[in-house]
Coordinates of C-alpha atoms in Angstrom, one line a residue:
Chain G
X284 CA 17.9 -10.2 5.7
X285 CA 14.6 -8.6 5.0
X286 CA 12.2 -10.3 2.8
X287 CA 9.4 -7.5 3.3
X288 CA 9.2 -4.3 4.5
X289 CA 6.4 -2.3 5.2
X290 CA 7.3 1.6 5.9
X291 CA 4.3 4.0 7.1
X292 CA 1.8 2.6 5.6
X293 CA -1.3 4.9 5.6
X294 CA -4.7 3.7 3.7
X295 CA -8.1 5.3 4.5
X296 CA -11.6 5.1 3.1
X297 CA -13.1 8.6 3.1
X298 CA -13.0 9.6 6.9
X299 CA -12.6 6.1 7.7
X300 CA -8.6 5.1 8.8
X301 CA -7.9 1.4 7.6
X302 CA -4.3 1.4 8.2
X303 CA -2.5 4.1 10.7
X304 CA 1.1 4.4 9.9
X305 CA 1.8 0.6 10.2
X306 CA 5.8 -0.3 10.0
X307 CA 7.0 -3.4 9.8
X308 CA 9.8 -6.3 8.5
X309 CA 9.6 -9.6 7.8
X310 CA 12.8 -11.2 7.8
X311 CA 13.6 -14.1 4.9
X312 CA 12.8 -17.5 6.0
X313 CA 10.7 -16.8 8.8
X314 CA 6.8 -17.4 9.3
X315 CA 4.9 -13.6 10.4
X316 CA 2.0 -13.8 11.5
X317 CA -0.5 -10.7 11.1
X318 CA -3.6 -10.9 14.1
X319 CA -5.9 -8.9 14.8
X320 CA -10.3 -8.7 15.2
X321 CA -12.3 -8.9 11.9
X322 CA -11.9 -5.0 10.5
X323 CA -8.4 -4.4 11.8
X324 CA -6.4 -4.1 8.8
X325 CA -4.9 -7.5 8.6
X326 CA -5.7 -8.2 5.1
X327 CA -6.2 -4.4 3.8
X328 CA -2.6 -4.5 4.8
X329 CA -1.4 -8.1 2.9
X330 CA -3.6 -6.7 -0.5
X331 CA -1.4 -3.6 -0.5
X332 CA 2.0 -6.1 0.4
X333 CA 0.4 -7.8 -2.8
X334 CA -0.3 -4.9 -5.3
X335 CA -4.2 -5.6 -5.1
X336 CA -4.8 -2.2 -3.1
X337 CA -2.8 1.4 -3.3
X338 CA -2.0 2.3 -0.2
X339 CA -2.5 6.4 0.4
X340 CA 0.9 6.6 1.6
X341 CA 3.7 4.7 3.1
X342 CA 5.8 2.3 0.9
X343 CA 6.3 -1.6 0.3
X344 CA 9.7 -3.2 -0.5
X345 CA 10.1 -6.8 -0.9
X346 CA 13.2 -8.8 -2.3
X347 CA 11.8 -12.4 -4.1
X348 CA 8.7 -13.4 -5.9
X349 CA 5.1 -13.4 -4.0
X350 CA 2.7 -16.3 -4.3
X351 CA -0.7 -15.5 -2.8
X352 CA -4.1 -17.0 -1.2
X353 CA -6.2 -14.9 -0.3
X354 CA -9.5 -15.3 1.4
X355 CA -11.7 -14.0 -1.2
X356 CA -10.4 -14.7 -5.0
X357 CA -11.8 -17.0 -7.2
X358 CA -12.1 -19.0 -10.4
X359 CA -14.9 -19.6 -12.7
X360 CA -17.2 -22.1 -11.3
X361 CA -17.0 -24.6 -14.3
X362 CA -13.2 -24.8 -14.7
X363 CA -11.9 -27.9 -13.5
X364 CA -8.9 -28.5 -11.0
X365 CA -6.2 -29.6 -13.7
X366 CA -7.7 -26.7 -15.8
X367 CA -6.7 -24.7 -13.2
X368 CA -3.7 -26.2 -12.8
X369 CA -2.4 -26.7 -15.9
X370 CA -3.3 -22.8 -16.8
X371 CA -1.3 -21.2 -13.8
X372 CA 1.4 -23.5 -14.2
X373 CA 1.9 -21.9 -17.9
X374 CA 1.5 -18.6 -16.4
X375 CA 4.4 -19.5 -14.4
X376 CA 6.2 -20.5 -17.3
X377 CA 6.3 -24.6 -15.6
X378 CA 4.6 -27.7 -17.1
X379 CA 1.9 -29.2 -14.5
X380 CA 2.6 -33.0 -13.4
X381 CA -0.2 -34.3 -11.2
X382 CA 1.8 -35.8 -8.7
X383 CA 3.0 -32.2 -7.5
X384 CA -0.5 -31.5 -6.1
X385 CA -0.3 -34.9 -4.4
X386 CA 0.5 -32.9 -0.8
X387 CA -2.8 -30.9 -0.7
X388 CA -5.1 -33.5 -1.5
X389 CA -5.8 -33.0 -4.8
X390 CA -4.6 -35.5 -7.0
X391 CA -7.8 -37.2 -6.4
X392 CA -9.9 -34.0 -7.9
X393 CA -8.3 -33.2 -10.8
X394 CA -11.2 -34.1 -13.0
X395 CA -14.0 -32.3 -10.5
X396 CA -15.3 -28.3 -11.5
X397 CA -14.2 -25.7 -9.2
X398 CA -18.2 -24.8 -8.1
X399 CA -18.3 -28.6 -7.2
X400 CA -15.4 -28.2 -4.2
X401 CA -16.1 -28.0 -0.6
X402 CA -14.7 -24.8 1.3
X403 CA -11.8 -26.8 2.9
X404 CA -11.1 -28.3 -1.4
X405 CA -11.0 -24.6 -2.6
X406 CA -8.2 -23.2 0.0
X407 CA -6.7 -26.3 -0.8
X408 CA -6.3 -25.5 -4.4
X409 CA -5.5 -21.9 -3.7
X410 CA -2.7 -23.1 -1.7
X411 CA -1.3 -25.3 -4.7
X412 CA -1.9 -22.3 -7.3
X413 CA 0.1 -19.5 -4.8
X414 CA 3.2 -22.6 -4.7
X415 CA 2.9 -23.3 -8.7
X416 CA 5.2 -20.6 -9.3
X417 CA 7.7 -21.5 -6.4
X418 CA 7.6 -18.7 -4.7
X419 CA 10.1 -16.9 -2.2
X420 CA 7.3 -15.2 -0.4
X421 CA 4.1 -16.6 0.6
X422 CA 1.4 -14.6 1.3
X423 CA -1.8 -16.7 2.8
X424 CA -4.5 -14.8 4.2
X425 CA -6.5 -17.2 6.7
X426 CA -5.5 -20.2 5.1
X427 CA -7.2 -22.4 7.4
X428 CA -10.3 -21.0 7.6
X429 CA -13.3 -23.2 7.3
X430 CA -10.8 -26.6 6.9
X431 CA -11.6 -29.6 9.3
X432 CA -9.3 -30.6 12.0
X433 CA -7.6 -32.9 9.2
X434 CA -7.2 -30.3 6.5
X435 CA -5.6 -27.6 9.8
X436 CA -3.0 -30.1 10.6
X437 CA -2.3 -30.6 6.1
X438 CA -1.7 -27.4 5.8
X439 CA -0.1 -26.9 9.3
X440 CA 2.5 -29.3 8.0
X441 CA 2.9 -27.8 4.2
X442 CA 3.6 -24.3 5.9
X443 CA 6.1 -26.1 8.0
X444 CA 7.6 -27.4 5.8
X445 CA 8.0 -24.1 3.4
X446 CA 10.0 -22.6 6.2
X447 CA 12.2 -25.8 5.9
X448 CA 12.5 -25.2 2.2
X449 CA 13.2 -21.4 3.4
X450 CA 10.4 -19.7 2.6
X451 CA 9.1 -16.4 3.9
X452 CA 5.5 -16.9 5.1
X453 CA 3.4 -13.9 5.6
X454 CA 0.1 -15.5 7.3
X455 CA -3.0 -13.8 8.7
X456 CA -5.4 -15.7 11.1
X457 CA -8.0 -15.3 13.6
X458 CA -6.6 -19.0 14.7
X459 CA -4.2 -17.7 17.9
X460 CA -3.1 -21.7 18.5
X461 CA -2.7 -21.5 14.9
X462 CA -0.4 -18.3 15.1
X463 CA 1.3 -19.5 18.4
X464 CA 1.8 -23.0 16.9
X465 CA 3.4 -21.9 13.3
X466 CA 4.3 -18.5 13.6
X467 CA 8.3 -16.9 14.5
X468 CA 6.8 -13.4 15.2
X469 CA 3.6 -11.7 15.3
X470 CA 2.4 -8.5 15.2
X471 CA -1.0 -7.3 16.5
X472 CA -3.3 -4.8 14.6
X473 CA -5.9 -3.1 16.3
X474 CA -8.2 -0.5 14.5
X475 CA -5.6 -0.1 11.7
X476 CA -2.7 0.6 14.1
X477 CA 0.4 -1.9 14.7
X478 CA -0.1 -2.4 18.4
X479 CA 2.3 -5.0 18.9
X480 CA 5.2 -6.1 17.1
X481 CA 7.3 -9.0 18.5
X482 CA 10.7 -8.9 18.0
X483 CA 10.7 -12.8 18.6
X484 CA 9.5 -16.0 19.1
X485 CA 8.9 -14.6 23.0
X486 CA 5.3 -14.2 22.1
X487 CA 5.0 -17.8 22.0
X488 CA 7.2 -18.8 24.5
X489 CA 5.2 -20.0 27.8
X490 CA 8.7 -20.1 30.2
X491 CA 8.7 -16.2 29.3
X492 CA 5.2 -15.1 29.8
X493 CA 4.0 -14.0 32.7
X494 CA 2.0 -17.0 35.1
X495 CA -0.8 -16.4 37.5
X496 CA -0.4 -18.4 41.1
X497 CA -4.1 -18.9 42.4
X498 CA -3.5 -20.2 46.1
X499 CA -6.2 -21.7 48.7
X500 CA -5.8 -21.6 52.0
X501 CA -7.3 -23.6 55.6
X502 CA -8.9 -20.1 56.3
X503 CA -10.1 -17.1 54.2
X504 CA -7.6 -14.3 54.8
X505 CA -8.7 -10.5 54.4
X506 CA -6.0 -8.9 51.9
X507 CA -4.7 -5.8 50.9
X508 CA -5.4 -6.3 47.3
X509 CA -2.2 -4.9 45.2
X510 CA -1.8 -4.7 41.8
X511 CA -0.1 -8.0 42.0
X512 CA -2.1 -9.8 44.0
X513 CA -6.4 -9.8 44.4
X514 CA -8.4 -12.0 46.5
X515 CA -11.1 -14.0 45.2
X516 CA -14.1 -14.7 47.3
X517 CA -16.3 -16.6 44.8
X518 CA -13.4 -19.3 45.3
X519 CA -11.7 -18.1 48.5
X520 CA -8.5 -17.7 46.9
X521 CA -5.7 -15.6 46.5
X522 CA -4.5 -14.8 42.9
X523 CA -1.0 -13.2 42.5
X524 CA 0.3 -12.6 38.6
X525 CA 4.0 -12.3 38.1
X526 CA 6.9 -12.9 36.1
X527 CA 8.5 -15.0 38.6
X528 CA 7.2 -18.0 40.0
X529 CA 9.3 -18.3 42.9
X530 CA 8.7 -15.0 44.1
X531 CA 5.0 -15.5 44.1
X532 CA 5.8 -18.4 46.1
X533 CA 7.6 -16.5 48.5
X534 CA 4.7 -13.6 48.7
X535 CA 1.8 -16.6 49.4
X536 CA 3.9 -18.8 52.3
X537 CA 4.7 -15.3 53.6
X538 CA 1.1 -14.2 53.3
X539 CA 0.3 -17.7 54.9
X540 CA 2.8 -17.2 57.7
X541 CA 1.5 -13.3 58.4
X542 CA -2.3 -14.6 58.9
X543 CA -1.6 -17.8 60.9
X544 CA -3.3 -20.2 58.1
X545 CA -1.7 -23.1 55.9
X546 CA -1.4 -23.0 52.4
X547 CA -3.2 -25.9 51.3
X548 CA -3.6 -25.9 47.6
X549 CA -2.6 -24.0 44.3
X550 CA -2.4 -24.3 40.9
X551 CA -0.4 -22.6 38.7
X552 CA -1.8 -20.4 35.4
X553 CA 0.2 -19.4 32.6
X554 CA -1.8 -16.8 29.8
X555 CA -1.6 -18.3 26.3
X556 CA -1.4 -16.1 23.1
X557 CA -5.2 -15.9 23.0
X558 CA -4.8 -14.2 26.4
X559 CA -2.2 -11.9 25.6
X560 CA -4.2 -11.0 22.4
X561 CA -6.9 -10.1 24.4
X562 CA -5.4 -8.5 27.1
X563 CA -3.8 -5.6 24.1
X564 CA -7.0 -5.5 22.5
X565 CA -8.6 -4.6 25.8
X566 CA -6.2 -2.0 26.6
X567 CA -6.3 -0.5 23.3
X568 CA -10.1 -0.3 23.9
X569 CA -9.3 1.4 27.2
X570 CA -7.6 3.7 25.6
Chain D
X299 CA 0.2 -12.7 -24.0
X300 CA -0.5 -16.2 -25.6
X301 CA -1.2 -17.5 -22.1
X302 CA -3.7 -15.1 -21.5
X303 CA -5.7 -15.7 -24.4
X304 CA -5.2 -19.2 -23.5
X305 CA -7.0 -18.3 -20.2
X306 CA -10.0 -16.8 -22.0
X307 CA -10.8 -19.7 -24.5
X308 CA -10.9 -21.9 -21.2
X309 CA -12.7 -19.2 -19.4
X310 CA -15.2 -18.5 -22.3
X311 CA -15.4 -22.2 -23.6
X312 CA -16.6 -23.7 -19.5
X313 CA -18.5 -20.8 -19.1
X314 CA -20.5 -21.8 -22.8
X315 CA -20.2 -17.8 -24.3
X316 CA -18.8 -19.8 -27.1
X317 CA -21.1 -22.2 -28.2
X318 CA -24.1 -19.3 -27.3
X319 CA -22.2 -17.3 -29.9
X320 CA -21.6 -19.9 -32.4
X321 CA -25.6 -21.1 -32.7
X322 CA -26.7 -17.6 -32.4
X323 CA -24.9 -16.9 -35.9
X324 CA -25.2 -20.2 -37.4
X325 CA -29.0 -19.6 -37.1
X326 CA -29.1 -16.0 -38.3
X327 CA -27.0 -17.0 -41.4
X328 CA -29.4 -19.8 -42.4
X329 CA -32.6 -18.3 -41.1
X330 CA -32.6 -14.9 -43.6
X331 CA -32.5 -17.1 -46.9
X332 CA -34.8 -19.7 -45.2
X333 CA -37.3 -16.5 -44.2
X334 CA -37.2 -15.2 -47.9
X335 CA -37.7 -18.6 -49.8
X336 CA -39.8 -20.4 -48.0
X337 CA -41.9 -18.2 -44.8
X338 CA -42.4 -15.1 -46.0
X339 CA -43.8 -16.2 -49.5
X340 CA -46.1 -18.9 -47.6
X341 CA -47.5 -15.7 -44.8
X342 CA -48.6 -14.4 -48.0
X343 CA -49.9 -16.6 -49.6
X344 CA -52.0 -17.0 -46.5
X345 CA -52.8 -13.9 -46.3
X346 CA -53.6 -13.2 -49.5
X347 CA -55.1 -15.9 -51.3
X348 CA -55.4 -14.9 -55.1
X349 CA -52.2 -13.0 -55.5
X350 CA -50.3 -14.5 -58.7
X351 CA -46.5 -16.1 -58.1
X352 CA -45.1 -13.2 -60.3
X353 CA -46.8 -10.6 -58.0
X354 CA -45.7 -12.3 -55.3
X355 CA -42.1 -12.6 -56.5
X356 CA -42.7 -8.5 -56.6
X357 CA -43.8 -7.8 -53.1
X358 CA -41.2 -9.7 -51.5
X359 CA -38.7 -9.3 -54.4
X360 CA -36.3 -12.1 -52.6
X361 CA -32.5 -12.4 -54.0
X362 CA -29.3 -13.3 -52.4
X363 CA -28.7 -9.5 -51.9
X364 CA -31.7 -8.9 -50.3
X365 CA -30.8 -12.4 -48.0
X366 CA -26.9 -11.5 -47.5
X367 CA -28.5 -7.8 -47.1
X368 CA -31.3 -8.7 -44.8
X369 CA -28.7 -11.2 -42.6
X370 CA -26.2 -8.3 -41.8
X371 CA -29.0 -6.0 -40.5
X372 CA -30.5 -9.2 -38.5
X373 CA -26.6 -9.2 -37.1
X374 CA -26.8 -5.6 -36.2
X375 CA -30.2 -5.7 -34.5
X376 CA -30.2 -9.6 -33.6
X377 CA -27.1 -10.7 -32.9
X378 CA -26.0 -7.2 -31.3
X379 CA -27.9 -8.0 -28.5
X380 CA -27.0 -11.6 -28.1
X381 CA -22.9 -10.6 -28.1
X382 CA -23.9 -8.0 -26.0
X383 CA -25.3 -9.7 -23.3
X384 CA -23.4 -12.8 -23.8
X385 CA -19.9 -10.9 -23.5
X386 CA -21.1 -8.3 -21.0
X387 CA -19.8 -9.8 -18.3
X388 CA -16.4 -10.6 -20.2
X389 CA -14.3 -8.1 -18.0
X390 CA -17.4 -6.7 -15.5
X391 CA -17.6 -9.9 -13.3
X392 CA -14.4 -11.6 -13.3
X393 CA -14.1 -7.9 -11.2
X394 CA -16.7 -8.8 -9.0
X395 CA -16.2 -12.1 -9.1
X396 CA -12.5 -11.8 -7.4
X397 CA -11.3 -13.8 -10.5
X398 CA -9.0 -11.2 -11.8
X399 CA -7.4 -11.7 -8.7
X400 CA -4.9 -14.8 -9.1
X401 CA -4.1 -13.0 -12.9
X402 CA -2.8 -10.1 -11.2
X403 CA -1.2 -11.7 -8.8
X404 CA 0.7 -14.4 -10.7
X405 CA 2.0 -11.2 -12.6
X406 CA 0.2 -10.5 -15.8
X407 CA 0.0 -7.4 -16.8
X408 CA -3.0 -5.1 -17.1
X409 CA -2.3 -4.5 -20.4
X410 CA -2.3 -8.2 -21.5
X411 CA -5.5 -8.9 -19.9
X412 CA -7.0 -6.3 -21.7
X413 CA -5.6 -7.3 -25.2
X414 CA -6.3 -11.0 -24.3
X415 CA -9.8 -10.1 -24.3
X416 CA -10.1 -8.1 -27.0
X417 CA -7.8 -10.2 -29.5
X418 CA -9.8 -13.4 -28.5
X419 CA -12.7 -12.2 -28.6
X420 CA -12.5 -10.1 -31.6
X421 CA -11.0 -13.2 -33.2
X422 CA -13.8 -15.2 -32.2
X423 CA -16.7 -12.8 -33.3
X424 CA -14.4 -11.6 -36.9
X425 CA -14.4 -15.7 -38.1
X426 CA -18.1 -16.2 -36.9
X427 CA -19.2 -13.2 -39.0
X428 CA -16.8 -14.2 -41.8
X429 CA -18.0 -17.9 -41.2
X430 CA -21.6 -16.8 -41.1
X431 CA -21.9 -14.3 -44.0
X432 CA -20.5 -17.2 -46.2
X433 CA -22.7 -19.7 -45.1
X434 CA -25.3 -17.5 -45.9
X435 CA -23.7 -16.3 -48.8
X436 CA -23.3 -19.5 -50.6
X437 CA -27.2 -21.0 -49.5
X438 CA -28.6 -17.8 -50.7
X439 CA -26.9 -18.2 -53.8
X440 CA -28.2 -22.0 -54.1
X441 CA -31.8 -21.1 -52.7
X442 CA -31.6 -18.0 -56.0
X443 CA -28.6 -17.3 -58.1
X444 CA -25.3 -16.0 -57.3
X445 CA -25.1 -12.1 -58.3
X446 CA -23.2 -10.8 -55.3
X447 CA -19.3 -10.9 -55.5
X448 CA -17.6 -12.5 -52.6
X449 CA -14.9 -10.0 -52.1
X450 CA -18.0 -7.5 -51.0
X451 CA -19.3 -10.2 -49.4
X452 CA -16.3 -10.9 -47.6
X453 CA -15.5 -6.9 -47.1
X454 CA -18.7 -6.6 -45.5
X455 CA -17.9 -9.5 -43.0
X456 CA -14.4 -7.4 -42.4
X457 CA -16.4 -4.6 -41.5
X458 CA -19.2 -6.2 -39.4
X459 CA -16.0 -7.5 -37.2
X460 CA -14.4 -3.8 -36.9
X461 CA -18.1 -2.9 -35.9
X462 CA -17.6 -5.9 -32.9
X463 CA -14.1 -4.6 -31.8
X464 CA -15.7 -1.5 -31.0
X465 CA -18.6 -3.1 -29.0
X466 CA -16.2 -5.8 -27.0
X467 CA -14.0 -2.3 -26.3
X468 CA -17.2 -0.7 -24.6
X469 CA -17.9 -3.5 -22.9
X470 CA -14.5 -3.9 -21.6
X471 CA -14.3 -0.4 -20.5
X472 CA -18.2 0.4 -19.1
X473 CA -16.9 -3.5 -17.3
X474 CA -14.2 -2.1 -15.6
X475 CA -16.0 1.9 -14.5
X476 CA -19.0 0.2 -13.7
X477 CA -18.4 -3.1 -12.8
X478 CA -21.8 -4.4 -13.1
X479 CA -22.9 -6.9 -15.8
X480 CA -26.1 -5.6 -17.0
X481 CA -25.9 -2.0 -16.8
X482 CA -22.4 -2.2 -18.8
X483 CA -24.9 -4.3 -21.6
X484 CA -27.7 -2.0 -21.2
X485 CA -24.8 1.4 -21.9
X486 CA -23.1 -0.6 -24.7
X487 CA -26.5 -1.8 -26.9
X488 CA -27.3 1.9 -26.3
X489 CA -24.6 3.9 -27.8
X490 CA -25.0 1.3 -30.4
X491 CA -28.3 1.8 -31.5
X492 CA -27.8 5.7 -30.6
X493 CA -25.1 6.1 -33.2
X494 CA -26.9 4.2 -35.6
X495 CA -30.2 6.2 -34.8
X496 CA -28.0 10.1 -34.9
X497 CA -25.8 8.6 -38.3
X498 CA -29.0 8.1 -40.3
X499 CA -30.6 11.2 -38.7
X500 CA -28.5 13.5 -39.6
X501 CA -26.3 11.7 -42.7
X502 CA -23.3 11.5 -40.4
X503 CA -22.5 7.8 -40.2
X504 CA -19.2 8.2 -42.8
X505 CA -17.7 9.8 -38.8
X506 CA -19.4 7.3 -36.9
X507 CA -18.6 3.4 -36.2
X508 CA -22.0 2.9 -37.4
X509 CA -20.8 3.9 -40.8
X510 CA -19.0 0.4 -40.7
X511 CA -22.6 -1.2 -40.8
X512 CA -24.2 1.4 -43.0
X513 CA -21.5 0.1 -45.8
X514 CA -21.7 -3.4 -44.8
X515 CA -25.5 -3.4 -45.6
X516 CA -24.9 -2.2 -49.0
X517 CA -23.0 -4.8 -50.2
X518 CA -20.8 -2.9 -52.5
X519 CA -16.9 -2.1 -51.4
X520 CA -16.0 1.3 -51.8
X521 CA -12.8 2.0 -49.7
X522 CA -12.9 5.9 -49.6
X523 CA -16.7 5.8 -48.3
X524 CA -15.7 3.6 -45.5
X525 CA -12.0 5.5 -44.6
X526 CA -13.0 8.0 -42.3
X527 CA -16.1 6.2 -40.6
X528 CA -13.2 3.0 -40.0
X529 CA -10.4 5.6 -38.8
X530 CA -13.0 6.8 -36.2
X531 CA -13.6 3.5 -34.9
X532 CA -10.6 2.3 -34.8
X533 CA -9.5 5.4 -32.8
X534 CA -12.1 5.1 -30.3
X535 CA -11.6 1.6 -29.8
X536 CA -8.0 2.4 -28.9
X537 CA -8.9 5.6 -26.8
X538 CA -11.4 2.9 -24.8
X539 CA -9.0 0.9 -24.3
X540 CA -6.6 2.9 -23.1
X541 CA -9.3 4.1 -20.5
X542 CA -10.3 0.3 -19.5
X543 CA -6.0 -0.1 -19.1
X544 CA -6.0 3.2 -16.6
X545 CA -9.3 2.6 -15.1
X546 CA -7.9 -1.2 -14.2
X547 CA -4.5 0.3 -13.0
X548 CA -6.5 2.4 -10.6
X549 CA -9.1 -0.4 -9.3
X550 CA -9.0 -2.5 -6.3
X551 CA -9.3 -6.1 -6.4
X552 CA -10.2 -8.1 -4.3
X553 CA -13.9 -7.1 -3.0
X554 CA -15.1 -8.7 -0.1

């Protein structure tokens, strides 16, 4: 069942394009994660999911409540934590107990001003504002940014834990081991344009991506290079990318076998979601 | 809406608009009685040396209407500017400052911030005047004699806070066009001052808001002098909000 959808979403700026026709679902209970470089649309495209921004064209349909965090809002610098609290809690019609802010770290701030919280403190208590109202949707745009290693794995464990609960988590990030380690799908925007949408957790999945084989052998060999495999002189080596392991295993003792040498080393390379990012941003460049 | 309004005495309380506001007229309401009893009859005595107590008495001719009086123009001159640029920034940088944001998130309604603002803030400025008039009502009348009667007194006060609906409706809706702090002051303190300026120019303030002051100065309740000059106000303080409501509805949030 779908939690959001996004239908032909068009937003631009004067000339400028921000989002191109972007089309998308996120289904309920699942974490979607939104990537792309800084200017791509990611969070042009969560502020029109949220109401914040009017998109030009293109429409927004989501079943539930949202709870946000965004990167950029804000409370008055001399409101205190509880303040804070205790206000959004009656805007969510709830009455605030302390110990429900125990999880992000903030039962121990309560008392401190808002202009008096570190970074990491302040995304903290976005995160416990956006979940006052117990939310079916959860919008969090970068959450992690600027945290410690500490604070990553916190809120690492609280988003987990929302998809336990059965949350829908809509999350933006530049973090790829963040994406890769939290995230069901993802889908790539480049430029304002959706340039990959994955249809599961494949993306993340390292038996299904595609390995490169870099081989050494007792001689340097001269090579026809292919589109599968290229030679290396810097370290004498033979690199083949595939899909299938074994049949790169078959090409190199064949290879081995054709020029009379032995196959005396190689190591095995499979692209992470960092590379696959790249490798679409590049070709989008390309092109 | 309650919670809302709840959010702006928070906001307004940490932020110290309120206790700005509440010295600010405390001190005008004992100041004018204070000015005419005690340092104005001692400048001239300095300065003039051999003037007689009974001429004296003449020149400054000092009376709790001329105190109550001389308070509510210091409250139009004075205090305008000090609401002004304490409250400019009521609606103008929780815009820029992204704190709108969470509000609109969590669901309120444009229309309930709006109010919100207005209703606190109104309520706020309506009981200082009323608060303030009083107090300088009643030490006039000690520091003299009582000769005023307290339901003008008190009408006056009403009027004074119509006067500061109308300026926290400009300054909600030059907040939300312009979104800057000082310019939206700087836009508001003018058209105040302008319509105060073209009302006595031209003997038009019974169809201007500054009508409400005009009366307010006189001391002397007289409904159907005040009716047209308070339906105009009241009309353009609903046609600005309106404006600050579709204004808001069309905005962004968010700035980065």
């Amino acid at each position: 069942m779908e939690a959001v959808k996004v239908m032909s979403l068009k937003k631009q700026y004067g000339n400028q394009v921000v989002l191109n026709d972007i089309e998308f679902s996120v289904m309920k209970g699942e974490i979607f994660g939104l990537i792309g470089v800084n200017g791509a649309g990611k969070t042009t495209t969560l502020e029109c999911i949220e109401g914040l921004r009017k998109a030009d064209q293109g429409s927004i349909a989501f079943s539930g409540t949202l709870g946000v965090q965004l990167q950029s809002s804000s409370l008055p610098s001399q409101i205190k934590v509880k303040e804070a609290l205790q206000l959004f809690s009656v805007w969510n019609g709830r009455s605030f107990r302390p110990d429900s802010v125990t999880v992000f770290g903030m039962d121990g701030l309560l008392e401190r001003k808002y202009q008096h919280l570190s970074i990491g403190q302040k995304r903290r208590l976005h995160l416990a504002l956006a979940l006052l109202s117990d939310p079916d949707i959860l919008i969090l745009d970068e959450p992690t940014a600027g945290l410690d290693i500490d604070g990553r794995i916190e809120i690492h464990q609280i988003i987990k834990n929302l998809k336990k609960q059965g949350k829908t988590v809509i999350l933006s990030s530049h973090d790829l081991m963040e994406i890769e380690d939290l995230c069901d799908r993802v889908a790539i925007l480049s430029n304002g344009r959706l340039v990959l949408l994955s249809e599961s957790r494949d993306f993340a999945d390292k038996n299904n991506r595609q390995v490169k084989v870099r081989a050494k052998f007792s001689e340097p060999i001269s090579l026809s290079e292919t589109e599968e495999s290229v030679y290396d002189s810097m370290s004498d080596s033979v690199i083949i990318a595939t899909d299938h392991l074994e049949d790169a295993m078959i090409t190199l003792l064949e290879m081995a076998k054709q020029h009379h040498v032995r196959l005396t080393d190689f190591i095995i390379e499979r692209d992470g979601v960092e590379q696959m990012f790249l490798d679409i941003i590049r070709k989008e460049k390309s092109s | 809406m309650f919670k809302e309004i709840k959010k702006e005495w928070l906001f307004a309380s940490r932020s110290g608009r309120l206790f700005i506001l509440i010295m600010s007229f405390l001190f005008l309401a004992v100041l004018t009685p204070i000015m005419l009893k005690v340092l104005i009859p001692e400048i001239f005595r300095m300065q003039f040396p051999n003037l007689s107590a009974e001429d004296l008495d003449l020149m400054i001719n000092a009376s709790q209407l001329t105190a109550v009086g001389g308070f509510l123009s210091d409250l139009f001159e004075l205090g305008m500017i000090i609401v002004v640029f304490t409250l400019c920034s009521v609606m103008s940088q929780e815009i820029r400052d992204n704190t709108l944001v969470f509000p609109i998130v969590s669901g309120n309604k444009f229309v309930h911030i709006i109010a919100a603002k207005i209703t606190f803030f109104g309520a706020v400025l309506s009981a200082l005047t009323v608060l303030a008039i009083l107090i300088c009502y009643g030490y006039s009348g000690i520091l003299f004699e009582f000769e005023i009667l307290i339901q003008d007194v008190l009408m006056a006060g009403l009027m004074q806070s119509v006067y500061f609906l109308f300026v926290i409706a400009n300054l909600l809706m030059w907040g939300a066009i312009l979104k800057r702090t000082l310019p939206t002051g700087f836009i508001t303190l003018v058209i105040a001052y302008l319509t105060q300026a073209v009302g006595g120019l031209f003997d038009i303030h019974a169809y201007l808001p500054s009508g409400l002051i005009d009366f307010s100065t006189k001391l002397q309740f007289e409904f159907a002098g005040i009716a047209s000059s308070l339906a105009v106000t009241v009309g353009l303080i609903v046609v600005m909000l309106i404006i600050t409501q579709l204004t808001m509805k069309k905005m962004e949030y968010n700035i980065r």
